[in-house]
Amino acid sequence: MRITIDDHSGFCFGVIHAIETAERYLQDHDTLYCLGDLVHNNEEVARLKGIGLRVITHEQFKLLHDTTVLIRAHGEPPSTYDIARQNHITLIDATCPVVLRLQQSIFDFHHNHQHQECQILIFGKKGHAEVIGLLGQVDGQGLVISSEEELDRIDYTRPAMLYSQTTQELEQYYRLIQAIQDRYEASGNGALFLYKDTICRKVALRAEQTAEFARQHDTILFVSDEKSSNGLYLFNICKKHNPNSHFITRAEQVLDLPLSLAESVGICGATSTPRWLMEECAKRCQESASEENFSL
Ligand code: SF4
């Protein structure tokens, strides 16, 4: 059995930076608070908890004083920084530079065009940490659009500027842009509609890379967490290109899979899947292949 781990799978540089920042701090300290899960993967969160990371909610954050808190790659709204100042909390800011640039871009545009009553639209998931951080740049006055079904919420008599959460799908974003443009044209008001492509290519390119990887193997083991939306999205791509794809969250689950006839097994995962977990799955595959050979 040939077992290959996909080189494109696993953490993006933003998440790697946040995890390494936490690990560095915890080499010299017993505890570090982190505002929300550092990554959407229970196995990795458990590992980080084991070395002293304590995940807290925003409600708990408000009650802290004189301590240190990590901000994860998704970023935070300005109100979080205000609370930290008031409560003498030292922030270790691991916001991804791509998200920081997007926050700055939204902030600048909003403050330069406030007088034109321009609507700020954000294509994203309501309640997602990154989206909350982006809305904070416009004092909560932006409109979050999650799908084409919500386009009636836009006021087509006023100008609008559209941004995207960094992890949205490219194709879906461009379909949405076209649909909004059509509605502006149909309204005949002549109001200006602008957009900016703010999707992170580290994630956008994964779809095609995952499809290619899935086609190259007899069987695919897709390693992710059920709460990772990026994981569910990429797993569906695997399924489409290789019906023999299996979703697993832990290495032990490899033993329950029918792998005996597979000549090549490909192991891949989401942007939130740690490399060590995919390596553990590969090891289990190897062990189960050796046991099969032995029993024949
Ligand atoms: S997906 Fe892109 S924007 Fe988001 S944390 Fe990773 S590198 Fe940064």
Coordinates of C-alpha atoms and ligand atoms in Angstrom, one line a residue:
M1 CA 0.0 0.0 0.0
R2 CA 1.3 3.4 -1.0
I3 CA 0.4 6.2 1.5
T4 CA 0.8 9.8 0.7
I5 CA 0.1 12.9 2.8
D6 CA -1.0 15.9 0.7
D7 CA 1.6 18.7 0.9
H8 CA -1.0 21.4 0.4
S9 CA -3.2 20.2 3.3
G10 CA -3.0 21.5 6.8
F11 CA -2.6 24.9 8.5
C12 CA -2.2 28.1 6.4
F13 CA 0.6 30.4 7.5
G14 CA -1.8 32.6 9.5
V15 CA -2.8 29.7 11.8
I16 CA 0.8 28.4 12.0
H17 CA 2.0 31.8 13.1
A18 CA -0.7 32.0 15.8
I19 CA 0.1 28.5 17.1
E20 CA 3.8 29.1 17.1
T21 CA 3.3 32.4 19.0
A22 CA 1.3 30.5 21.7
E23 CA 3.9 27.8 21.9
R24 CA 6.7 30.3 22.3
Y25 CA 5.0 32.1 25.1
L26 CA 4.1 28.9 26.9
Q27 CA 7.7 27.8 26.9
D28 CA 8.3 30.4 29.7
H29 CA 4.8 30.6 31.2
D30 CA 2.3 28.2 32.7
T31 CA -0.8 29.7 31.2
L32 CA -1.9 31.8 28.2
Y33 CA -5.6 32.8 27.7
C34 CA -6.8 32.7 24.1
L35 CA -9.9 34.5 22.9
G36 CA -11.9 31.7 21.2
D37 CA -10.5 28.4 19.7
L38 CA -7.1 29.0 18.1
V39 CA -8.1 26.5 15.4
H40 CA -11.3 24.6 14.5
N41 CA -9.9 21.2 15.4
N42 CA -10.6 19.5 18.7
E43 CA -7.5 17.3 18.6
E44 CA -5.2 20.3 18.2
V45 CA -7.1 22.3 20.7
A46 CA -6.7 19.5 23.2
R47 CA -2.9 19.4 22.5
L48 CA -2.6 23.1 23.1
K49 CA -4.7 22.9 26.3
G50 CA -2.2 20.3 27.4
I51 CA 0.7 22.8 27.3
G52 CA -1.3 25.6 29.1
L53 CA -3.5 27.4 26.6
R54 CA -6.9 28.4 28.2
V55 CA -9.6 29.2 25.7
I56 CA -12.0 31.9 27.0
T57 CA -15.2 33.5 25.7
H58 CA -15.6 37.3 25.1
E59 CA -17.8 37.4 28.3
Q60 CA -14.9 35.8 30.3
F61 CA -12.4 38.2 28.6
K62 CA -14.4 41.2 30.0
L63 CA -13.9 39.9 33.5
L64 CA -10.1 39.5 33.3
H65 CA -7.6 42.1 34.6
D66 CA -3.8 42.4 34.5
T67 CA -3.1 39.3 32.5
T68 CA -2.0 38.3 29.0
V69 CA -4.4 37.2 26.2
L70 CA -3.7 35.9 22.7
I71 CA -5.7 37.1 19.8
R72 CA -6.0 34.4 17.1
A73 CA -5.5 34.7 13.3
H74 CA -9.2 35.7 12.7
G75 CA -8.7 39.1 14.3
E76 CA -10.9 41.1 16.7
P77 CA -13.0 44.3 16.5
P78 CA -11.6 47.5 18.1
S79 CA -13.8 47.0 21.1
T80 CA -11.6 44.1 22.2
Y81 CA -8.6 46.4 22.2
D82 CA -10.5 49.0 24.2
I83 CA -11.4 46.4 26.9
A84 CA -7.8 45.3 27.0
R85 CA -6.7 48.9 27.7
Q86 CA -9.3 49.4 30.4
N87 CA -8.5 46.1 32.2
H88 CA -4.7 46.4 31.8
I89 CA -4.6 43.2 29.7
T90 CA -1.5 42.6 27.5
L91 CA -2.6 41.4 24.1
I92 CA -0.4 39.1 22.1
D93 CA -1.8 39.9 18.7
A94 CA -1.6 36.9 16.2
T95 CA -4.1 38.4 13.8
C96 CA -3.1 37.1 10.3
P97 CA -1.5 39.9 8.2
V98 CA -4.0 39.2 5.4
V99 CA -7.0 39.8 7.8
L100 CA -5.3 42.9 9.2
R101 CA -4.9 44.4 5.7
L102 CA -8.6 43.7 5.1
Q103 CA -9.7 45.3 8.4
Q104 CA -7.6 48.4 7.5
S105 CA -9.0 48.6 4.0
I106 CA -12.6 48.5 5.3
F107 CA -11.8 51.0 8.0
D108 CA -10.2 53.5 5.6
F109 CA -12.9 53.1 3.0
H110 CA -15.7 53.6 5.5
H111 CA -14.1 56.7 7.1
N112 CA -13.3 58.3 3.7
H113 CA -16.8 57.7 2.2
Q114 CA -19.1 58.1 5.3
H115 CA -20.5 61.3 3.9
Q116 CA -21.7 59.5 0.7
E117 CA -23.9 57.2 2.7
C118 CA -22.1 54.3 1.2
Q119 CA -23.2 50.8 2.4
I120 CA -20.4 48.5 3.4
L121 CA -21.3 44.9 2.4
I122 CA -19.4 41.9 3.7
F123 CA -19.9 38.5 2.0
G124 CA -19.4 36.1 4.9
K125 CA -20.8 33.9 7.6
K126 CA -22.9 35.7 10.2
G127 CA -21.3 35.4 13.7
H128 CA -18.0 34.2 12.4
A129 CA -15.1 35.7 14.4
E130 CA -13.4 37.2 11.4
V131 CA -16.7 38.8 10.2
I132 CA -17.3 40.3 13.7
G133 CA -13.8 41.8 13.5
L134 CA -14.5 43.3 10.1
L135 CA -17.9 44.7 11.2
G136 CA -16.1 46.4 14.1
Q137 CA -14.1 48.5 11.6
V138 CA -17.4 50.2 10.6
D139 CA -18.9 50.5 14.1
G140 CA -21.2 47.6 13.4
Q141 CA -22.9 49.4 10.5
G142 CA -21.9 46.9 7.8
L143 CA -24.4 44.5 6.2
V144 CA -23.4 40.8 6.2
I145 CA -24.6 38.9 3.1
S146 CA -24.3 35.1 3.4
S147 CA -26.0 34.1 0.1
E148 CA -27.8 35.4 -3.0
E149 CA -31.1 34.9 -1.2
E150 CA -30.3 37.9 1.0
L151 CA -29.8 40.5 -1.8
D152 CA -33.1 42.2 -1.1
R153 CA -31.5 43.6 2.0
I154 CA -29.3 45.9 0.0
D155 CA -30.5 49.5 -0.8
Y156 CA -30.0 49.8 -4.5
T157 CA -30.6 53.6 -4.4
R158 CA -27.4 54.1 -2.4
P159 CA -23.8 53.3 -3.3
A160 CA -22.2 50.1 -1.9
M161 CA -18.8 48.6 -1.4
L162 CA -18.5 44.9 -1.1
Y163 CA -15.8 42.9 0.6
S164 CA -15.5 39.2 1.3
Q165 CA -14.5 37.3 4.4
T166 CA -11.1 35.8 3.5
T167 CA -12.2 32.2 3.6
Q168 CA -15.2 32.4 1.3
E169 CA -15.4 30.5 -2.1
L170 CA -14.1 32.4 -5.0
E171 CA -16.7 31.2 -7.5
Q172 CA -19.6 31.9 -5.2
Y173 CA -18.2 35.4 -4.5
Y174 CA -18.0 36.3 -8.2
R175 CA -21.6 34.9 -8.8
L176 CA -22.7 37.2 -6.0
I177 CA -20.9 40.2 -7.4
Q178 CA -22.6 39.6 -10.8
A179 CA -26.0 39.3 -9.2
I180 CA -25.6 42.6 -7.3
Q181 CA -24.3 44.4 -10.4
D182 CA -27.4 43.1 -12.3
R183 CA -29.7 44.5 -9.6
Y184 CA -28.0 47.9 -9.6
E185 CA -28.4 48.1 -13.3
A186 CA -32.0 47.0 -13.2
S187 CA -32.8 49.6 -10.5
G188 CA -31.7 52.4 -13.0
N189 CA -30.7 54.7 -10.1
G190 CA -27.1 55.1 -11.3
A191 CA -25.8 54.4 -7.7
L192 CA -22.2 53.2 -7.7
F193 CA -21.4 49.6 -6.8
L194 CA -17.8 48.7 -6.1
Y195 CA -16.2 45.5 -4.8
K196 CA -12.8 44.2 -3.8
D197 CA -11.6 40.6 -4.1
T198 CA -10.4 39.9 -0.5
I199 CA -10.5 36.1 -0.6
C200 CA -7.3 34.5 0.7
R201 CA -5.7 32.5 -2.0
K202 CA -4.1 30.2 0.5
V203 CA -7.6 28.8 1.0
A204 CA -9.1 29.4 -2.4
L205 CA -6.4 27.4 -4.2
R206 CA -7.0 24.5 -1.9
A207 CA -10.2 23.4 -3.7
E208 CA -8.4 22.7 -7.0
Q209 CA -5.4 21.2 -5.3
T210 CA -7.6 18.9 -3.2
A211 CA -9.6 17.8 -6.3
E212 CA -6.3 16.9 -8.1
F213 CA -5.0 15.0 -5.0
A214 CA -8.3 13.1 -4.7
R215 CA -8.2 11.9 -8.3
Q216 CA -4.6 10.6 -7.9
H217 CA -5.5 7.9 -5.2
D218 CA -7.6 4.8 -4.9
T219 CA -8.8 5.9 -1.4
I220 CA -8.8 9.2 0.3
L221 CA -8.8 9.7 4.1
F222 CA -9.9 13.2 4.8
V223 CA -8.9 14.3 8.3
S224 CA -10.8 17.2 9.8
D225 CA -13.2 18.3 12.5
E226 CA -16.9 18.3 12.0
K227 CA -17.1 21.9 13.1
S228 CA -14.7 23.1 10.4
S229 CA -16.7 24.5 7.5
N230 CA -13.6 24.5 5.3
G231 CA -13.2 20.8 6.2
L232 CA -16.8 19.9 5.1
Y233 CA -16.4 22.0 1.9
L234 CA -13.1 20.3 0.9
F235 CA -14.4 16.8 1.9
N236 CA -17.3 17.3 -0.5
I237 CA -14.8 18.1 -3.3
C238 CA -12.9 14.9 -2.4
K239 CA -16.2 12.9 -2.6
K240 CA -17.0 14.4 -6.0
H241 CA -13.6 13.5 -7.5
N242 CA -13.2 10.2 -5.6
P243 CA -16.3 8.5 -4.3
N244 CA -13.9 6.3 -2.2
S245 CA -13.3 9.2 0.3
H246 CA -13.7 8.9 4.0
F247 CA -14.1 11.6 6.6
I248 CA -12.2 10.9 9.9
T249 CA -11.5 13.0 12.9
R250 CA -9.1 10.7 14.8
A251 CA -6.3 8.3 13.8
E252 CA -8.0 5.3 15.5
Q253 CA -10.8 5.5 13.0
V254 CA -8.5 4.3 10.3
L255 CA -8.8 0.8 11.7
D256 CA -12.6 0.7 10.9
L257 CA -12.1 1.5 7.2
P258 CA -12.0 -1.0 4.4
L259 CA -8.5 -0.2 3.2
S260 CA -7.2 -3.8 2.4
L261 CA -7.7 -3.5 -1.4
A262 CA -6.4 0.0 -1.8
E263 CA -3.1 0.3 -3.6
S264 CA -2.7 4.0 -2.9
V265 CA -4.2 5.9 0.0
G266 CA -4.1 9.7 0.0
I267 CA -4.3 11.5 3.3
C268 CA -5.5 15.2 3.2
G269 CA -7.3 17.6 5.4
A270 CA -8.7 21.1 6.0
T271 CA -6.8 24.4 6.7
S272 CA -7.4 23.6 10.4
T273 CA -6.0 20.0 10.3
P274 CA -2.6 19.7 12.1
R275 CA 0.1 17.9 10.2
W276 CA 0.9 15.6 13.1
L277 CA -2.7 14.3 13.0
M278 CA -2.4 13.4 9.3
E279 CA 1.0 11.7 10.1
E280 CA -0.6 9.7 12.9
C281 CA -3.3 8.5 10.4
A282 CA -0.6 7.5 7.9
K283 CA 1.1 5.5 10.7
R284 CA -2.1 3.7 11.5
C285 CA -2.6 2.9 7.8
Q286 CA 0.9 1.5 7.6
E287 CA 0.3 -0.6 10.7
S288 CA -3.1 -1.9 9.5
A289 CA -1.5 -2.8 6.1
S290 CA 1.3 -4.7 7.8
E291 CA -1.2 -6.6 10.0
E292 CA -3.2 -7.6 6.9
N293 CA -0.1 -8.9 5.1
F294 CA 0.9 -10.9 8.1
S295 CA -2.5 -12.5 8.4
L296 CA -2.6 -13.6 4.7
Ligands
SF4_1 S1 -6.8 31.5 5.6 FE1 -5.5 33.2 4.8 S2 -6.3 35.0 5.8 FE2 -7.1 33.3 6.9 S3 -5.6 33.0 8.5 FE3 -5.0 31.6 6.8 S4 -3.5 32.8 5.6 FE4 -4.6 34.2 7.0

